[in-house]
Amino acid sequence: MIKGRVHSIETMGLVDGPGIRTVVFMQGCSLKCLYCHNPDTQCMKNNKSKLYTSEEIVKMAKRYEIYYKKSGGGVTFSGGEPLIQSDFLLEVLRELKKQGINTAIDTCGYGNLKNLKEIFEVTDNILLDVKHFDKDMFQIVTGRDMNHYMKFIDHLKDYKGNLWIRHVVVPGFTDTRESMEKLANFILSIPANVAKVEIIPYHKLGIEKYEKLGIEYKLKDIPEMDKNHAKALEKYLISIIDKQKTKKVSLVI
Ligand code: SF4
């Protein structure tokens, strides 16, 4: 049986997909986002991570079934990047669906493309990060080029579930109306049914983890994003998408 390397598991999650969710943070990520607040999930293995079988994850998740049923929740695989361990991910998602549990993956779009079609079939919600819409800035923000990400975007034409888009706004990076216009164009070009768009204000909650890991935090001089400004940008972004929406886009915000 395939085992997945898991960084940690959170129960009663409220922000990683619809309803109340069990959130499984998978270990390993190919990106090194400047603002990552989980830098301890980036390496493929650390002392705290543990191996789980899909059976163990499903058994744990089923303990909270009553909360999923009442709230429309389920289980989300986050990270790190869940699509890196794609064989395990497919197995555990299939098992959860067999049990009638709602599934979600929270992805940066920079994982293993293997099994993607099969994974899409058993994933009710995809929460996709748009790190940046410009390829040079994508490289600066994540440390990797945008080509692999764009391959994932192409594959989304086969996805029939709910796609949520999330974008972290960092002061000096994309905190302008002009950036929102470009982001809107990028979102409108994604070949899938976008169900929700969310702007997340940049914060520094993970900074202590960098100190503990002995890694330099490169954004230390950048202030946290003002939440009201972020909300206003989100409203503006949604208004542009709404105006231009085609049959493919339906916003639920
Ligand atoms: S994709 Fe997520 S986990 Fe990976 S480096 Fe970026 S913020 Fe961190």
JSON list of N, CA, C and O and ligand atoms in Angstrom, two decimals, residues 26 28-39 41-42 78-81 106-110 129 131 141-142 168 210, ligand 1:
[
{"chain": "A", "resi": 26, "resn": "MET", "atom": "N", "xyz": [0.29, 18.05, 3.35]},
{"chain": "A", "resi": 26, "resn": "MET", "atom": "CA", "xyz": [1.27, 17.10, 2.82]},
{"chain": "A", "resi": 26, "resn": "MET", "atom": "C", "xyz": [2.67, 17.72, 2.88]},
{"chain": "A", "resi": 26, "resn": "MET", "atom": "O", "xyz": [2.83, 18.94, 2.75]},
{"chain": "A", "resi": 28, "resn": "GLY", "atom": "N", "xyz": [6.36, 18.56, 1.47]},
{"chain": "A", "resi": 28, "resn": "GLY", "atom": "CA", "xyz": [7.07, 18.73, 0.20]},
{"chain": "A", "resi": 28, "resn": "GLY", "atom": "C", "xyz": [6.45, 19.77, -0.71]},
{"chain": "A", "resi": 28, "resn": "GLY", "atom": "O", "xyz": [5.23, 19.79, -0.90]},
{"chain": "A", "resi": 29, "resn": "CYS", "atom": "N", "xyz": [7.28, 20.67, -1.22]},
{"chain": "A", "resi": 29, "resn": "CYS", "atom": "CA", "xyz": [6.82, 21.67, -2.21]},
{"chain": "A", "resi": 29, "resn": "CYS", "atom": "C", "xyz": [8.00, 22.05, -3.08]},
{"chain": "A", "resi": 29, "resn": "CYS", "atom": "O", "xyz": [9.13, 22.17, -2.59]},
{"chain": "A", "resi": 30, "resn": "SER", "atom": "N", "xyz": [7.73, 22.23, -4.39]},
{"chain": "A", "resi": 30, "resn": "SER", "atom": "CA", "xyz": [8.82, 22.59, -5.31]},
{"chain": "A", "resi": 30, "resn": "SER", "atom": "C", "xyz": [9.08, 24.08, -5.31]},
{"chain": "A", "resi": 30, "resn": "SER", "atom": "O", "xyz": [10.08, 24.54, -5.85]},
{"chain": "A", "resi": 31, "resn": "LEU", "atom": "N", "xyz": [8.15, 24.86, -4.80]},
{"chain": "A", "resi": 31, "resn": "LEU", "atom": "CA", "xyz": [8.32, 26.31, -4.83]},
{"chain": "A", "resi": 31, "resn": "LEU", "atom": "C", "xyz": [8.97, 26.81, -3.53]},
{"chain": "A", "resi": 31, "resn": "LEU", "atom": "O", "xyz": [9.01, 26.08, -2.53]},
{"chain": "A", "resi": 32, "resn": "LYS", "atom": "N", "xyz": [9.43, 28.01, -3.60]},
{"chain": "A", "resi": 32, "resn": "LYS", "atom": "CA", "xyz": [9.97, 28.67, -2.40]},
{"chain": "A", "resi": 32, "resn": "LYS", "atom": "C", "xyz": [9.41, 30.09, -2.38]},
{"chain": "A", "resi": 32, "resn": "LYS", "atom": "O", "xyz": [10.13, 31.07, -2.59]},
{"chain": "A", "resi": 33, "resn": "CYS", "atom": "N", "xyz": [8.12, 30.18, -2.14]},
{"chain": "A", "resi": 33, "resn": "CYS", "atom": "CA", "xyz": [7.46, 31.49, -2.20]},
{"chain": "A", "resi": 33, "resn": "CYS", "atom": "C", "xyz": [8.06, 32.42, -1.14]},
{"chain": "A", "resi": 33, "resn": "CYS", "atom": "O", "xyz": [8.28, 31.99, 0.00]},
{"chain": "A", "resi": 34, "resn": "LEU", "atom": "N", "xyz": [8.25, 33.66, -1.52]},
{"chain": "A", "resi": 34, "resn": "LEU", "atom": "CA", "xyz": [8.88, 34.63, -0.61]},
{"chain": "A", "resi": 34, "resn": "LEU", "atom": "C", "xyz": [8.08, 34.77, 0.68]},
{"chain": "A", "resi": 34, "resn": "LEU", "atom": "O", "xyz": [8.63, 35.01, 1.74]},
{"chain": "A", "resi": 35, "resn": "TYR", "atom": "N", "xyz": [6.74, 34.63, 0.57]},
{"chain": "A", "resi": 35, "resn": "TYR", "atom": "CA", "xyz": [5.89, 34.87, 1.74]},
{"chain": "A", "resi": 35, "resn": "TYR", "atom": "C", "xyz": [5.38, 33.57, 2.36]},
{"chain": "A", "resi": 35, "resn": "TYR", "atom": "O", "xyz": [4.47, 33.59, 3.20]},
{"chain": "A", "resi": 36, "resn": "CYS", "atom": "N", "xyz": [5.94, 32.43, 1.98]},
{"chain": "A", "resi": 36, "resn": "CYS", "atom": "CA", "xyz": [5.43, 31.14, 2.48]},
{"chain": "A", "resi": 36, "resn": "CYS", "atom": "C", "xyz": [5.37, 31.14, 4.02]},
{"chain": "A", "resi": 36, "resn": "CYS", "atom": "O", "xyz": [6.37, 31.44, 4.67]},
{"chain": "A", "resi": 37, "resn": "HIS", "atom": "N", "xyz": [4.19, 30.84, 4.58]},
{"chain": "A", "resi": 37, "resn": "HIS", "atom": "CA", "xyz": [4.14, 30.80, 6.04]},
{"chain": "A", "resi": 37, "resn": "HIS", "atom": "C", "xyz": [4.26, 29.38, 6.59]},
{"chain": "A", "resi": 37, "resn": "HIS", "atom": "O", "xyz": [4.13, 29.15, 7.77]},
{"chain": "A", "resi": 38, "resn": "ASN", "atom": "N", "xyz": [4.52, 28.42, 5.67]},
{"chain": "A", "resi": 38, "resn": "ASN", "atom": "CA", "xyz": [4.80, 27.05, 6.11]},
{"chain": "A", "resi": 38, "resn": "ASN", "atom": "C", "xyz": [6.12, 26.55, 5.52]},
{"chain": "A", "resi": 38, "resn": "ASN", "atom": "O", "xyz": [6.16, 25.52, 4.84]},
{"chain": "A", "resi": 39, "resn": "PRO", "atom": "N", "xyz": [7.23, 27.27, 5.77]},
{"chain": "A", "resi": 39, "resn": "PRO", "atom": "CA", "xyz": [8.49, 26.85, 5.13]},
{"chain": "A", "resi": 39, "resn": "PRO", "atom": "C", "xyz": [8.93, 25.45, 5.57]},
{"chain": "A", "resi": 39, "resn": "PRO", "atom": "O", "xyz": [9.68, 24.79, 4.86]},
{"chain": "A", "resi": 41, "resn": "THR", "atom": "N", "xyz": [7.17, 22.91, 5.51]},
{"chain": "A", "resi": 41, "resn": "THR", "atom": "CA", "xyz": [6.54, 21.89, 4.65]},
{"chain": "A", "resi": 41, "resn": "THR", "atom": "C", "xyz": [7.28, 21.76, 3.32]},
{"chain": "A", "resi": 41, "resn": "THR", "atom": "O", "xyz": [6.97, 20.88, 2.53]},
{"chain": "A", "resi": 42, "resn": "GLN", "atom": "N", "xyz": [8.23, 22.64, 3.04]},
{"chain": "A", "resi": 42, "resn": "GLN", "atom": "CA", "xyz": [8.83, 22.66, 1.70]},
{"chain": "A", "resi": 42, "resn": "GLN", "atom": "C", "xyz": [9.72, 21.44, 1.41]},
{"chain": "A", "resi": 42, "resn": "GLN", "atom": "O", "xyz": [9.68, 20.89, 0.32]},
{"chain": "A", "resi": 78, "resn": "SER", "atom": "N", "xyz": [-3.71, 19.86, 1.54]},
{"chain": "A", "resi": 78, "resn": "SER", "atom": "CA", "xyz": [-2.98, 21.10, 1.33]},
{"chain": "A", "resi": 78, "resn": "SER", "atom": "C", "xyz": [-1.50, 20.81, 1.49]},
{"chain": "A", "resi": 78, "resn": "SER", "atom": "O", "xyz": [-1.06, 19.67, 1.34]},
{"chain": "A", "resi": 79, "resn": "GLY", "atom": "N", "xyz": [-0.73, 21.81, 1.83]},
{"chain": "A", "resi": 79, "resn": "GLY", "atom": "CA", "xyz": [0.69, 21.49, 2.01]},
{"chain": "A", "resi": 79, "resn": "GLY", "atom": "C", "xyz": [1.49, 22.68, 2.46]},
{"chain": "A", "resi": 79, "resn": "GLY", "atom": "O", "xyz": [0.93, 23.60, 3.07]},
{"chain": "A", "resi": 80, "resn": "GLY", "atom": "N", "xyz": [2.76, 22.67, 1.98]},
{"chain": "A", "resi": 80, "resn": "GLY", "atom": "CA", "xyz": [3.30, 21.83, 0.90]},
{"chain": "A", "resi": 80, "resn": "GLY", "atom": "C", "xyz": [2.43, 21.83, -0.35]},
{"chain": "A", "resi": 80, "resn": "GLY", "atom": "O", "xyz": [1.53, 22.64, -0.50]},
{"chain": "A", "resi": 81, "resn": "GLU", "atom": "N", "xyz": [2.76, 20.87, -1.20]},
{"chain": "A", "resi": 81, "resn": "GLU", "atom": "CA", "xyz": [2.01, 20.74, -2.45]},
{"chain": "A", "resi": 81, "resn": "GLU", "atom": "C", "xyz": [1.50, 19.30, -2.57]},
{"chain": "A", "resi": 81, "resn": "GLU", "atom": "O", "xyz": [2.31, 18.39, -2.78]},
{"chain": "A", "resi": 106, "resn": "ASP", "atom": "N", "xyz": [-5.76, 21.84, -2.26]},
{"chain": "A", "resi": 106, "resn": "ASP", "atom": "CA", "xyz": [-5.28, 23.21, -2.25]},
{"chain": "A", "resi": 106, "resn": "ASP", "atom": "C", "xyz": [-3.90, 23.17, -2.89]},
{"chain": "A", "resi": 106, "resn": "ASP", "atom": "O", "xyz": [-2.96, 22.63, -2.30]},
{"chain": "A", "resi": 107, "resn": "THR", "atom": "N", "xyz": [-3.80, 23.68, -4.12]},
{"chain": "A", "resi": 107, "resn": "THR", "atom": "CA", "xyz": [-2.57, 23.48, -4.89]},
{"chain": "A", "resi": 107, "resn": "THR", "atom": "C", "xyz": [-1.98, 24.79, -5.39]},
{"chain": "A", "resi": 107, "resn": "THR", "atom": "O", "xyz": [-2.71, 25.75, -5.67]},
{"chain": "A", "resi": 108, "resn": "CYS", "atom": "N", "xyz": [-0.65, 24.79, -5.54]},
{"chain": "A", "resi": 108, "resn": "CYS", "atom": "CA", "xyz": [0.02, 25.94, -6.17]},
{"chain": "A", "resi": 108, "resn": "CYS", "atom": "C", "xyz": [0.16, 25.66, -7.67]},
{"chain": "A", "resi": 108, "resn": "CYS", "atom": "O", "xyz": [0.75, 26.46, -8.38]},
{"chain": "A", "resi": 109, "resn": "GLY", "atom": "N", "xyz": [-0.35, 24.51, -8.13]},
{"chain": "A", "resi": 109, "resn": "GLY", "atom": "CA", "xyz": [-0.28, 24.17, -9.56]},
{"chain": "A", "resi": 109, "resn": "GLY", "atom": "C", "xyz": [1.11, 23.75, -10.00]},
{"chain": "A", "resi": 109, "resn": "GLY", "atom": "O", "xyz": [1.41, 23.74, -11.19]},
{"chain": "A", "resi": 110, "resn": "TYR", "atom": "N", "xyz": [1.96, 23.41, -9.03]},
{"chain": "A", "resi": 110, "resn": "TYR", "atom": "CA", "xyz": [3.35, 23.08, -9.38]},
{"chain": "A", "resi": 110, "resn": "TYR", "atom": "C", "xyz": [3.70, 21.70, -8.81]},
{"chain": "A", "resi": 110, "resn": "TYR", "atom": "O", "xyz": [4.68, 21.53, -8.09]},
{"chain": "A", "resi": 129, "resn": "ASP", "atom": "N", "xyz": [-3.78, 28.49, -6.19]},
{"chain": "A", "resi": 129, "resn": "ASP", "atom": "CA", "xyz": [-3.07, 29.75, -5.97]},
{"chain": "A", "resi": 129, "resn": "ASP", "atom": "C", "xyz": [-2.63, 30.32, -7.30]},
{"chain": "A", "resi": 129, "resn": "ASP", "atom": "O", "xyz": [-2.06, 29.59, -8.12]},
{"chain": "A", "resi": 131, "resn": "LYS", "atom": "N", "xyz": [0.07, 32.70, -8.06]},
{"chain": "A", "resi": 131, "resn": "LYS", "atom": "CA", "xyz": [1.17, 33.40, -7.38]},
{"chain": "A", "resi": 131, "resn": "LYS", "atom": "C", "xyz": [1.45, 34.74, -8.07]},
{"chain": "A", "resi": 131, "resn": "LYS", "atom": "O", "xyz": [1.74, 35.72, -7.42]},
{"chain": "A", "resi": 141, "resn": "VAL", "atom": "N", "xyz": [8.66, 35.66, -7.20]},
{"chain": "A", "resi": 141, "resn": "VAL", "atom": "CA", "xyz": [7.86, 35.30, -6.02]},
{"chain": "A", "resi": 141, "resn": "VAL", "atom": "C", "xyz": [8.10, 33.85, -5.59]},
{"chain": "A", "resi": 141, "resn": "VAL", "atom": "O", "xyz": [8.18, 33.55, -4.40]},
{"chain": "A", "resi": 142, "resn": "THR", "atom": "N", "xyz": [8.25, 32.93, -6.58]},
{"chain": "A", "resi": 142, "resn": "THR", "atom": "CA", "xyz": [8.28, 31.49, -6.23]},
{"chain": "A", "resi": 142, "resn": "THR", "atom": "C", "xyz": [9.65, 30.84, -6.36]},
{"chain": "A", "resi": 142, "resn": "THR", "atom": "O", "xyz": [9.84, 29.72, -5.87]},
{"chain": "A", "resi": 168, "resn": "VAL", "atom": "N", "xyz": [-2.44, 35.96, -3.08]},
{"chain": "A", "resi": 168, "resn": "VAL", "atom": "CA", "xyz": [-1.93, 36.71, -1.93]},
{"chain": "A", "resi": 168, "resn": "VAL", "atom": "C", "xyz": [-1.44, 38.07, -2.44]},
{"chain": "A", "resi": 168, "resn": "VAL", "atom": "O", "xyz": [-0.61, 38.14, -3.36]},
{"chain": "A", "resi": 210, "resn": "TYR", "atom": "N", "xyz": [10.91, 30.84, 10.14]},
{"chain": "A", "resi": 210, "resn": "TYR", "atom": "CA", "xyz": [12.15, 31.08, 9.39]},
{"chain": "A", "resi": 210, "resn": "TYR", "atom": "C", "xyz": [13.32, 31.21, 10.37]},
{"chain": "A", "resi": 210, "resn": "TYR", "atom": "O", "xyz": [14.40, 30.67, 10.14]},
{"chain": "B", "resi": 1, "resn": "SF4", "atom": "S1", "xyz": [3.40, 26.90, -2.71]},
{"chain": "B", "resi": 1, "resn": "SF4", "atom": "FE1", "xyz": [2.67, 27.11, -0.63]},
{"chain": "B", "resi": 1, "resn": "SF4", "atom": "S2", "xyz": [3.87, 25.65, 0.58]},
{"chain": "B", "resi": 1, "resn": "SF4", "atom": "FE2", "xyz": [4.91, 25.93, -1.39]},
{"chain": "B", "resi": 1, "resn": "SF4", "atom": "S3", "xyz": [6.43, 27.49, -0.98]},
{"chain": "B", "resi": 1, "resn": "SF4", "atom": "FE3", "xyz": [4.62, 28.50, -1.82]},
{"chain": "B", "resi": 1, "resn": "SF4", "atom": "S4", "xyz": [3.41, 29.12, -0.06]},
{"chain": "B", "resi": 1, "resn": "SF4", "atom": "FE4", "xyz": [4.92, 27.60, 0.65]}
]
